[in-house]
Coordinates of N, CA and C in Angstrom, one line a residue:
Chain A
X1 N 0.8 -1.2 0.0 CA 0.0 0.0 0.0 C 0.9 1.2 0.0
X2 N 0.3 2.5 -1.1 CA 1.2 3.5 -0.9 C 0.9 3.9 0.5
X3 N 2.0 4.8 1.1 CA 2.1 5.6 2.2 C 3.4 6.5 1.9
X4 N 2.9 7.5 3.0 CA 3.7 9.1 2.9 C 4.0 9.3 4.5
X5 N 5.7 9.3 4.4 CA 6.0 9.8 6.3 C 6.8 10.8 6.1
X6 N 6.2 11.5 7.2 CA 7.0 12.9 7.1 C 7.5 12.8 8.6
X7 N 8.9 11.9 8.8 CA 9.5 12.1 10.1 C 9.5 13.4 11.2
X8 N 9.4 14.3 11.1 CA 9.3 15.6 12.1 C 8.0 16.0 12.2
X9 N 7.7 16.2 13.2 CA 6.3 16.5 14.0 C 6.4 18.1 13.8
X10 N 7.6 18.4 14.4 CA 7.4 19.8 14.4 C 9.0 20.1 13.8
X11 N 9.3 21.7 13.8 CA 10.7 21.7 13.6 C 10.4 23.6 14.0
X12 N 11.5 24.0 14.3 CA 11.8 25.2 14.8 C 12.9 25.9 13.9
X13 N 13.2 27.2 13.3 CA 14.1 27.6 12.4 C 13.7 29.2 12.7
X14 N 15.1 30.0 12.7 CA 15.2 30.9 13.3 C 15.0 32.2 11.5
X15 N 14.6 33.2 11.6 CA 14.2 33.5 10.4 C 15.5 34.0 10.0
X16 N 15.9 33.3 8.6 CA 16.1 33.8 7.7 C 17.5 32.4 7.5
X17 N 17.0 31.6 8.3 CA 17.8 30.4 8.2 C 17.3 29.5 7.4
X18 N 18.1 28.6 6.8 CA 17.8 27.2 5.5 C 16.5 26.5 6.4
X19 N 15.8 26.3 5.9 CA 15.3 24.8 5.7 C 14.7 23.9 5.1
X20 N 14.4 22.3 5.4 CA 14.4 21.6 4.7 C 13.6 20.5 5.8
X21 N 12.1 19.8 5.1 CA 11.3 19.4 5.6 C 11.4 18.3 5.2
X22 N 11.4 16.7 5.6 CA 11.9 15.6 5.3 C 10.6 14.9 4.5
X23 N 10.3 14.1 3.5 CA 8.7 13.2 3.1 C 9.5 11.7 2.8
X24 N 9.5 10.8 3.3 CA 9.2 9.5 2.4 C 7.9 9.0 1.8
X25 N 8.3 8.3 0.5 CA 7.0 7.8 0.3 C 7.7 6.6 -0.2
X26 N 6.2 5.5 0.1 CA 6.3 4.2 -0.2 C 5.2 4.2 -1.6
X27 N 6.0 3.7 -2.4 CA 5.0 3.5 -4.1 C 5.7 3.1 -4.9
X28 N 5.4 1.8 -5.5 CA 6.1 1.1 -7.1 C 6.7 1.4 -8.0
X29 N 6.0 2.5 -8.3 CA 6.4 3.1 -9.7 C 6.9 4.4 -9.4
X30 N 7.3 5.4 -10.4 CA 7.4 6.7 -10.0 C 6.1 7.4 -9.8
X31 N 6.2 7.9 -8.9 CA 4.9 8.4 -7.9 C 4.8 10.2 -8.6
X32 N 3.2 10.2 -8.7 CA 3.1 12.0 -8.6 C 3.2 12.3 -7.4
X33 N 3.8 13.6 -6.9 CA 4.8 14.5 -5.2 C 4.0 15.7 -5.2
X34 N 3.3 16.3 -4.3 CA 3.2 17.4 -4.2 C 3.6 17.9 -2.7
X35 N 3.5 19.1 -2.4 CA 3.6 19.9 -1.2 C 2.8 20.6 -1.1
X36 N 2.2 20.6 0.3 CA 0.9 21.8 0.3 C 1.0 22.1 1.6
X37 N 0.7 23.8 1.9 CA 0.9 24.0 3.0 C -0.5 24.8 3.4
X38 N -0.4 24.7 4.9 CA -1.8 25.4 5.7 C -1.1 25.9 6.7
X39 N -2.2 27.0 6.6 CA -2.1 28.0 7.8 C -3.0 27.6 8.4
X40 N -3.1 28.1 9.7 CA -4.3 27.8 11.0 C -5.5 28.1 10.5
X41 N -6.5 27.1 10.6 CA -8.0 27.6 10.3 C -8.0 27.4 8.8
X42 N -7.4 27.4 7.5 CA -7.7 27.4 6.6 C -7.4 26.1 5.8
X43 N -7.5 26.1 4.2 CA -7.4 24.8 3.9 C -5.6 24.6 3.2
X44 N -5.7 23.8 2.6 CA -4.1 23.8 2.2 C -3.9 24.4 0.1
X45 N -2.9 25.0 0.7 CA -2.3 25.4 -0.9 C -1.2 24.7 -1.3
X46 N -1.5 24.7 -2.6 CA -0.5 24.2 -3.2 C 1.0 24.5 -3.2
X47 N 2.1 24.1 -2.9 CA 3.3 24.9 -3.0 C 4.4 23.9 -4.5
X48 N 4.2 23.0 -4.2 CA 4.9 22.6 -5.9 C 4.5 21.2 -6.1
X49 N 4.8 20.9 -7.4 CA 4.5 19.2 -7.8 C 5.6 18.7 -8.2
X50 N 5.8 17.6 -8.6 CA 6.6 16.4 -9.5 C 5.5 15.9 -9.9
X51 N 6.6 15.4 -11.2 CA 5.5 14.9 -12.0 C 6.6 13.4 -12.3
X52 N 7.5 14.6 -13.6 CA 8.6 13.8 -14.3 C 9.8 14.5 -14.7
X53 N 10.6 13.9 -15.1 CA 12.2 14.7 -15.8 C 12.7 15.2 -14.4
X54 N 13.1 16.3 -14.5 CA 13.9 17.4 -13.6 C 14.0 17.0 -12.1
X55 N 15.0 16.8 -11.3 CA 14.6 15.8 -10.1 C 14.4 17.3 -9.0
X56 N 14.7 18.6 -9.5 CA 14.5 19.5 -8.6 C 13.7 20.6 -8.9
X57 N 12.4 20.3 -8.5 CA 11.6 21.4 -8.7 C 10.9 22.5 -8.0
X58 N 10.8 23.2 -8.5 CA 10.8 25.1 -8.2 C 8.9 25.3 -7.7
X59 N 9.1 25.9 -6.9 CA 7.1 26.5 -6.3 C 7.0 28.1 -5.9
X60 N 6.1 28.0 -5.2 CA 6.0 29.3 -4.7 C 6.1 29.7 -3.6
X61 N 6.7 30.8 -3.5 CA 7.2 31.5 -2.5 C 8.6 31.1 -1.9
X62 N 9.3 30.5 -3.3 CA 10.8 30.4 -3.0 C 10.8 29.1 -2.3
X63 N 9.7 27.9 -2.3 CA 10.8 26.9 -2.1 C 10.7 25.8 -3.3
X64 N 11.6 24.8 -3.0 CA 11.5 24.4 -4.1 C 12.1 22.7 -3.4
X65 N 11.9 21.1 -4.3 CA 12.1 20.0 -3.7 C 12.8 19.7 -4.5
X66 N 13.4 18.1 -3.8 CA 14.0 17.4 -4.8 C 13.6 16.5 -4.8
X67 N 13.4 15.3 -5.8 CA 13.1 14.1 -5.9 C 14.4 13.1 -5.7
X68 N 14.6 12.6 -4.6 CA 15.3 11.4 -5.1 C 14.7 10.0 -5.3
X69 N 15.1 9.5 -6.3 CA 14.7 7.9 -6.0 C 14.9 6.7 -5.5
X70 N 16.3 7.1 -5.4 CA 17.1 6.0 -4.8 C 16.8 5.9 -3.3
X71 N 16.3 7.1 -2.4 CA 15.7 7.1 -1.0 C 14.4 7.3 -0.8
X72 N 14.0 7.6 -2.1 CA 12.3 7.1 -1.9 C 11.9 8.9 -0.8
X73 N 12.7 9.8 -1.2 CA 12.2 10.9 -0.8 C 11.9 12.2 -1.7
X74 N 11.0 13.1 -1.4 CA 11.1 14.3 -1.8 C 10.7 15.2 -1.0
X75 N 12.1 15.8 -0.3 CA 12.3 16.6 0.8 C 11.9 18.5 0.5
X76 N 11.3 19.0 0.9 CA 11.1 20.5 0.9 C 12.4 21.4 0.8
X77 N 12.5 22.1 0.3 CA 14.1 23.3 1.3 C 13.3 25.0 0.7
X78 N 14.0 25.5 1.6 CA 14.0 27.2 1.4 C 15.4 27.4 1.8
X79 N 15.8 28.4 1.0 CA 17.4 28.9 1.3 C 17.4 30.3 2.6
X80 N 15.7 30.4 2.9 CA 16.0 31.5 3.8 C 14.6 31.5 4.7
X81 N 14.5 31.5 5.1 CA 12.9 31.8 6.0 C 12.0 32.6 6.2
X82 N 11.3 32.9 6.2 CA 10.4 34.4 6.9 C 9.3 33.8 7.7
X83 N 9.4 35.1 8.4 CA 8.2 34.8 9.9 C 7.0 34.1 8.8
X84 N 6.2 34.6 8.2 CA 5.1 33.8 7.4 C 5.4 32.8 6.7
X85 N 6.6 32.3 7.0 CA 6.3 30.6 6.4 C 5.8 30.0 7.1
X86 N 5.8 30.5 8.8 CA 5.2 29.3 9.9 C 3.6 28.9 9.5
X87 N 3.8 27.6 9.8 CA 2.3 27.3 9.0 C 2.6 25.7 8.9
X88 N 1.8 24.9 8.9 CA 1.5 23.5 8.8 C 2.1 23.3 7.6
X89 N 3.0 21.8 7.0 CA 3.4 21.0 5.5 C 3.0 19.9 5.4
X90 N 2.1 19.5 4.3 CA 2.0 18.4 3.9 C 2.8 17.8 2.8
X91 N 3.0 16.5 3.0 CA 3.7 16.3 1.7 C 2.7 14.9 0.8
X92 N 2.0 15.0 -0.2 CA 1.5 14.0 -0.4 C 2.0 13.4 -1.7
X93 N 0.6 12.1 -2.1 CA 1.3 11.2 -3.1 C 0.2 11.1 -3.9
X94 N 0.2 10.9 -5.4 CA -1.2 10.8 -6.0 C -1.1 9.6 -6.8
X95 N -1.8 8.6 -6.6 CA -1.5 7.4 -7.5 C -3.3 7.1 -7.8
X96 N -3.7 7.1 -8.8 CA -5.2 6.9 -9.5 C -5.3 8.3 -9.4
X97 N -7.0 7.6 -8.4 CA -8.1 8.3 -8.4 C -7.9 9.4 -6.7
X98 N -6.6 8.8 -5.6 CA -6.1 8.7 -4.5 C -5.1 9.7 -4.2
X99 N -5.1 10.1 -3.4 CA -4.2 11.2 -2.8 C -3.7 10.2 -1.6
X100 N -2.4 10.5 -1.0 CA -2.5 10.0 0.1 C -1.2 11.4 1.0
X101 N -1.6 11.3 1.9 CA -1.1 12.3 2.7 C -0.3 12.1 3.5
X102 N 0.9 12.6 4.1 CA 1.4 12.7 5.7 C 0.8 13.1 6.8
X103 N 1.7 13.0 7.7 CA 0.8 13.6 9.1 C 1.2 14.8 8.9
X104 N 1.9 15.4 8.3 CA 2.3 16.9 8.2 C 3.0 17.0 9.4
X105 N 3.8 18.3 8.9 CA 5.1 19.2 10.1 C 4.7 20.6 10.4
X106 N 5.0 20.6 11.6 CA 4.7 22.0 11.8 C 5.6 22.8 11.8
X107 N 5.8 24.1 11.5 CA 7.0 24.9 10.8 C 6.8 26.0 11.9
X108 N 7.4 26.4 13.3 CA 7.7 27.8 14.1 C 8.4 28.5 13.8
X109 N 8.4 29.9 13.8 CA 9.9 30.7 13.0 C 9.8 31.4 13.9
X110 N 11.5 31.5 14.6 CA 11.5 32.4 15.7 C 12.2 33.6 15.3
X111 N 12.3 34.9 15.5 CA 12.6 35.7 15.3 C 14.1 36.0 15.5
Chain B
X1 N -13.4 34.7 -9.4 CA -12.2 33.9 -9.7 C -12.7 32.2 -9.1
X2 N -11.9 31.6 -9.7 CA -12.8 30.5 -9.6 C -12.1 29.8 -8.3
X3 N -12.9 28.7 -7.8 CA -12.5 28.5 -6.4 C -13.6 27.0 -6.1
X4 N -12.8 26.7 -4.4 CA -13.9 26.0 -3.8 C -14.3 26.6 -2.6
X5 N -15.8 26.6 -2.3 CA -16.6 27.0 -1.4 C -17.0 26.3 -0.5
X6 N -16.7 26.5 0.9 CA -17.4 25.4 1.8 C -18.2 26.4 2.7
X7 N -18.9 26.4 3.0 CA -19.9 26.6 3.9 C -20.6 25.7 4.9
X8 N -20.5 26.2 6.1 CA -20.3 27.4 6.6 C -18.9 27.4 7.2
X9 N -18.6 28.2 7.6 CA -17.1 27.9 8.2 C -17.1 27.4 9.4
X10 N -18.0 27.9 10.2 CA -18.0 27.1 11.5 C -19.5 26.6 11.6
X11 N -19.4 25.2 12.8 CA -21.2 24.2 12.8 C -20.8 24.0 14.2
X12 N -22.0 23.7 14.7 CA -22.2 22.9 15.9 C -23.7 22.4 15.6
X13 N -23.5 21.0 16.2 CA -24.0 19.9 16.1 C -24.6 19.7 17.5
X14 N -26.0 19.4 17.7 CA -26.2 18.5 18.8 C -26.8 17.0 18.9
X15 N -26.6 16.5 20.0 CA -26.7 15.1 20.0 C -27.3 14.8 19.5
X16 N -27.8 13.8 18.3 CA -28.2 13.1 17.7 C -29.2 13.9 16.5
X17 N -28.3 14.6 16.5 CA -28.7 15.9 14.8 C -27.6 15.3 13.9
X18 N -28.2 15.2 12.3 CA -27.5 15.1 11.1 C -27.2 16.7 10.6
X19 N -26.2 16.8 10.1 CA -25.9 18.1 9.9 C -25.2 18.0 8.5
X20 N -25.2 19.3 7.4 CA -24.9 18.9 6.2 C -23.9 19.7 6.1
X21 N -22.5 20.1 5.8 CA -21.6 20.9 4.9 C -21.4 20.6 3.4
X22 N -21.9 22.4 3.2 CA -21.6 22.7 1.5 C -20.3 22.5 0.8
X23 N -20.2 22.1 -0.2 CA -19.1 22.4 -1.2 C -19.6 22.7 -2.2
X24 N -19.2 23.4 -2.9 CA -19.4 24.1 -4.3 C -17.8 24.7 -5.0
X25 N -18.2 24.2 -6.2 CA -16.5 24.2 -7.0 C -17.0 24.8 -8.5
X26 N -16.2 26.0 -8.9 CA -16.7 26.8 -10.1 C -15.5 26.4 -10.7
X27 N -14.1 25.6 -11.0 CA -13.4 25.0 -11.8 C -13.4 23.9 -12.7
X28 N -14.5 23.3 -12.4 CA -15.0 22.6 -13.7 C -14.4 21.5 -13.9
X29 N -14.3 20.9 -12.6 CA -13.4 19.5 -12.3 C -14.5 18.7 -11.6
X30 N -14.1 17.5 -12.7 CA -14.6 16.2 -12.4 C -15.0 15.5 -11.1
X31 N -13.4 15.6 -10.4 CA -13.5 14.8 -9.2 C -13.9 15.7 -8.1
X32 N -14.2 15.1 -6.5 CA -14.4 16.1 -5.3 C -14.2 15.3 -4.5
X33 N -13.8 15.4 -3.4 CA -13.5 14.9 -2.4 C -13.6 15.4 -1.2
X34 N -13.9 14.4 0.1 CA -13.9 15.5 1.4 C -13.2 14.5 2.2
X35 N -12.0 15.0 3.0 CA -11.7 14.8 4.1 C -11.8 15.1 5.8
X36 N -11.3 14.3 6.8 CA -11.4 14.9 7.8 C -10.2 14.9 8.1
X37 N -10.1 16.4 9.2 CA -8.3 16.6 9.6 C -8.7 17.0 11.1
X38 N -7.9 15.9 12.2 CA -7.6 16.0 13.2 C -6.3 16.1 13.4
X39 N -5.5 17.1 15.2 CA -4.7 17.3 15.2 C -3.5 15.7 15.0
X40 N -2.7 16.2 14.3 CA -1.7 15.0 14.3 C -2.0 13.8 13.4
X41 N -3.0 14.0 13.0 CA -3.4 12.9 12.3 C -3.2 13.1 10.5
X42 N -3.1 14.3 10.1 CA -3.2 14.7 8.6 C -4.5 14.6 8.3
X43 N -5.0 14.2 6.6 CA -5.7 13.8 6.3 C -6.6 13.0 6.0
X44 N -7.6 12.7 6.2 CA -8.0 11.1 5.7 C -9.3 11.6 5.1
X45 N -9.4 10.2 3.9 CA -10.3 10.6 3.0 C -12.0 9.7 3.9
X46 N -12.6 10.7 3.7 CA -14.1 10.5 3.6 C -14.8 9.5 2.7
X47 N -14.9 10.3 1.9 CA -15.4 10.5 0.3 C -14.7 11.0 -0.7
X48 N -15.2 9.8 -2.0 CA -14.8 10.8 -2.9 C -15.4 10.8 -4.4
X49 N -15.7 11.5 -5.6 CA -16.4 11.4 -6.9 C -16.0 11.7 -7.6
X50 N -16.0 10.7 -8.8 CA -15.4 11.1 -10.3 C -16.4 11.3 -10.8
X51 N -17.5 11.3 -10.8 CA -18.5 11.8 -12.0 C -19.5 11.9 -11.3
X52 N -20.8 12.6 -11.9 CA -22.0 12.9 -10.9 C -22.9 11.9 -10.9
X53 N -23.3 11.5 -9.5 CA -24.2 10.4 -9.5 C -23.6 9.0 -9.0
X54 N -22.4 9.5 -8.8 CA -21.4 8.3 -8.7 C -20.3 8.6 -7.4
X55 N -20.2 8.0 -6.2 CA -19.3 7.9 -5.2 C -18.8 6.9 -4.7
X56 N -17.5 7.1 -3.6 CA -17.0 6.0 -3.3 C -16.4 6.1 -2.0
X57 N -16.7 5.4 -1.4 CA -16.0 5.4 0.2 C -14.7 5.6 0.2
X58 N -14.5 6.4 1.6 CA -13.0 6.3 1.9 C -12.5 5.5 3.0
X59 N -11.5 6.0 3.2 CA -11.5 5.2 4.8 C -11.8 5.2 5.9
X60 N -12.7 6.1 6.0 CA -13.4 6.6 7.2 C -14.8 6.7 7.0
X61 N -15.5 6.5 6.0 CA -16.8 7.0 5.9 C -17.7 6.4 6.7
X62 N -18.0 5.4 7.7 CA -19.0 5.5 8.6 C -19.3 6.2 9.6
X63 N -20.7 6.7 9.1 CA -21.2 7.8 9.7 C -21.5 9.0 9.0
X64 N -21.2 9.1 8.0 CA -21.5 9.9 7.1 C -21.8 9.6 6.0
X65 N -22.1 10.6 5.0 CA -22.9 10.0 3.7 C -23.0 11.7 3.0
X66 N -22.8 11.4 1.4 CA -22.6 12.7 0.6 C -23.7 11.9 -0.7
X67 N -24.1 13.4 -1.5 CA -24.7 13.1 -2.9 C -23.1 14.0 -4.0
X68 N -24.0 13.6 -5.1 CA -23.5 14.4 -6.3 C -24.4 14.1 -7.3
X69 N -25.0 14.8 -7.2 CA -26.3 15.4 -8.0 C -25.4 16.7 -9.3
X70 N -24.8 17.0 -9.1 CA -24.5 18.4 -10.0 C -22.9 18.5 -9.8
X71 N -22.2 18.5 -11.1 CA -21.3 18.6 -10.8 C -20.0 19.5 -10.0
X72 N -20.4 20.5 -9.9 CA -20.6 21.7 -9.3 C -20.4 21.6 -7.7
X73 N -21.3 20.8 -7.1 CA -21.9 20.5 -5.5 C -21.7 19.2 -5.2
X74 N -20.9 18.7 -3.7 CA -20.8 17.7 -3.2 C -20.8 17.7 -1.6
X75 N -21.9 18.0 -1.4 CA -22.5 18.1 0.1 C -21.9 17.0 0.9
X76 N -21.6 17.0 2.4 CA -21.0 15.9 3.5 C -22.4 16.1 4.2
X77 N -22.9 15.2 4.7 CA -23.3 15.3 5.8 C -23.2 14.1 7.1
X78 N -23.1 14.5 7.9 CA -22.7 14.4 9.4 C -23.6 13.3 10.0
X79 N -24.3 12.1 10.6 CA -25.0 11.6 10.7 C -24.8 11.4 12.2
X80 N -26.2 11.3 12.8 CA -26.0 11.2 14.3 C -25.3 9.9 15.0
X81 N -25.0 8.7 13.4 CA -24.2 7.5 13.7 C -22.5 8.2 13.9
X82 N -22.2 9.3 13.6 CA -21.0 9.7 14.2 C -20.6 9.7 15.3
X83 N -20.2 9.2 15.9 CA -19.9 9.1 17.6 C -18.8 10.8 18.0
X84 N -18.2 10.5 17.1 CA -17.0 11.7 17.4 C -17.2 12.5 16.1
X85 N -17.9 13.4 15.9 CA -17.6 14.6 14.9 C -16.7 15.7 14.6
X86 N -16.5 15.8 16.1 CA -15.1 17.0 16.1 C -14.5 16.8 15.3
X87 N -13.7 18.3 14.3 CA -12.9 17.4 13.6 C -12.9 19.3 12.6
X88 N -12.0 19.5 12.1 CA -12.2 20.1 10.5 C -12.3 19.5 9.3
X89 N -13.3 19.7 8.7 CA -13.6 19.2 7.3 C -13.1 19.9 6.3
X90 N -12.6 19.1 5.6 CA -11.6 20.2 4.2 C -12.6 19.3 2.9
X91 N -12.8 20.2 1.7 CA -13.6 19.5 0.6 C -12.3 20.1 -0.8
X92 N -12.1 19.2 -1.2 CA -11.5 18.8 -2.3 C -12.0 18.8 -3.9
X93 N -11.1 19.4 -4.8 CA -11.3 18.9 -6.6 C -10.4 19.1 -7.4
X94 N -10.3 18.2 -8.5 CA -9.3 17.9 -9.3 C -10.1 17.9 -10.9
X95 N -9.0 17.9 -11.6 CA -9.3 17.1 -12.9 C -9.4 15.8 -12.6
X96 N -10.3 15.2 -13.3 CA -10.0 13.3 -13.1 C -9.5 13.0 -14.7
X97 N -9.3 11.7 -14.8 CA -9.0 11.6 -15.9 C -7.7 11.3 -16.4
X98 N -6.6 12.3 -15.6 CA -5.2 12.3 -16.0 C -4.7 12.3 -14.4
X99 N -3.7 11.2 -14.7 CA -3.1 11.2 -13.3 C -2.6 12.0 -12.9
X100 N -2.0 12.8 -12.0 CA -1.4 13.6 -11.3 C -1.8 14.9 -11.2
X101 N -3.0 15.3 -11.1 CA -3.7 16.7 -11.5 C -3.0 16.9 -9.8
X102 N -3.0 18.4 -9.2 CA -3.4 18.4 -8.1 C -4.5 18.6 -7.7
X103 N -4.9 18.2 -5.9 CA -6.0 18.7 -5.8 C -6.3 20.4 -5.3
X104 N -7.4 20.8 -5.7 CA -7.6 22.2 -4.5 C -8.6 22.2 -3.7
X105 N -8.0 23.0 -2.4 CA -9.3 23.0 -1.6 C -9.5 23.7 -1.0
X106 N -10.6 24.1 -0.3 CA -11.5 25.1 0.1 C -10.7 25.4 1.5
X107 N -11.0 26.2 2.6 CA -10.9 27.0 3.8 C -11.4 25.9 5.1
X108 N -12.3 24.9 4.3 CA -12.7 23.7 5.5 C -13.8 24.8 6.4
X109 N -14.6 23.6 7.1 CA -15.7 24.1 7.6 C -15.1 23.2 9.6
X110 N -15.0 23.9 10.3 CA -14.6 23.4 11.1 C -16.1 23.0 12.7
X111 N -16.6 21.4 12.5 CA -17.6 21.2 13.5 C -17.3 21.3 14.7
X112 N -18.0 21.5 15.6 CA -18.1 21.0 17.2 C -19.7 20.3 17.4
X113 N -19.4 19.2 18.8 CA -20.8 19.3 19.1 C -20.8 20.0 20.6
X114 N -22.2 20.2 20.4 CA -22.9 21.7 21.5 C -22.9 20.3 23.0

């Protein structure tokens, strides 16, 4: 069965420092990747996909992932932070008709 | 601008009341979906529809029950066989058809019971 783990519960990052939010996924084939994030109270946006080709791809608001395959991950990064990234990450997996999701990370930015 | 609509943003429920949340989607996508999101848990699917007239359980659907009558609209509603309703509801839609569309979704309608 596919599944999606996103090892960190939470993570802390001081603004204007790197980071980089962990996803494994379990699936057969090459898998469609997205990232979506939420704020409190609202629903989730989209921040980038994989599809195919390019193993590093670009989203919005400056972050952008990589696909590897050989670890079966496609990890998040930003090269810099700002107070309004804090906000919930999902990382999911689309195989059919099926999404399947993480438990998501929670992102604090301290000043 | 086109979007998905859930209504109302916030519900409360009392014991042994069925309660309905709206979705409505002006992008002109096939599929819809609703999940529930508790803390720590992510998301889990409900429900979900590729075409109107036509749905399919998710992993959680007892206790609840949706139509799709119009493509457009894919109502949840809440059934008093819910033991635990607390929860935020997020509603979902995609293209179907081609794999890897993403989905989008609405602001979620967040219940309580009274």
């Amino acid at each position: 069965a596919q599944s999606v783990t996103q090892p960190d519960i939470h993570i802390t990052v001081s603004e204007g420092a790197s980071l980089e939010l962990r996803c494994n996924y379990s699936y057969g084939a090459t898998p469609y990747l997205f990232w979506y994030v939420q704020s409190p109270g609202q629903g989730l946006q989209l921040l980038l996909k994989y599809f195919s080709g390019d193993t590093l791809v670009q989203g919005i608001k400056g972050f952008e992932a990589e696909f590897k395959r050989s670890q079966s991950s496609f990890n998040l990064r930003k090269p810099s932070v700002h107070w309004s990234d804090a906000a919930e990450y999902f990382c999911a997996v689309n195989t059919g008709n099926q999404f399947y999701f993480g438990t998501g990370t929670s992102l604090t930015v301290i000043p | 601008d086109g979007g998905i609509t859930q209504s109302p943003k916030y519900l409360f429920r009392k014991e042994g009341q069925n309660v309905t949340l709206s979705c409505e989607q002006n992008l002109n996508h096939d599929a819809m979906y609703w999940y529930r999101q508790d803390p720590g848990q992510g998301l889990r699917l409900i429900y979900y529809s590729q075409i109107v007239n036509d749905f399919q359980k998710g992993d959680i659907a007892e206790g609840y029950s949706v139509s799709r009558e119009k493509k457009e609209s894919f109502p949840l509603t809440v059934t008093s066989a819910q033991k635990n309703p607390t929860a935020f509801y997020l509603c979902a839609s995609r293209w179907a058809g081609q794999e890897g569309q993403p989905q989008h979704f609405g602001d979620g309608t967040r219940l309580s019971i009274l």
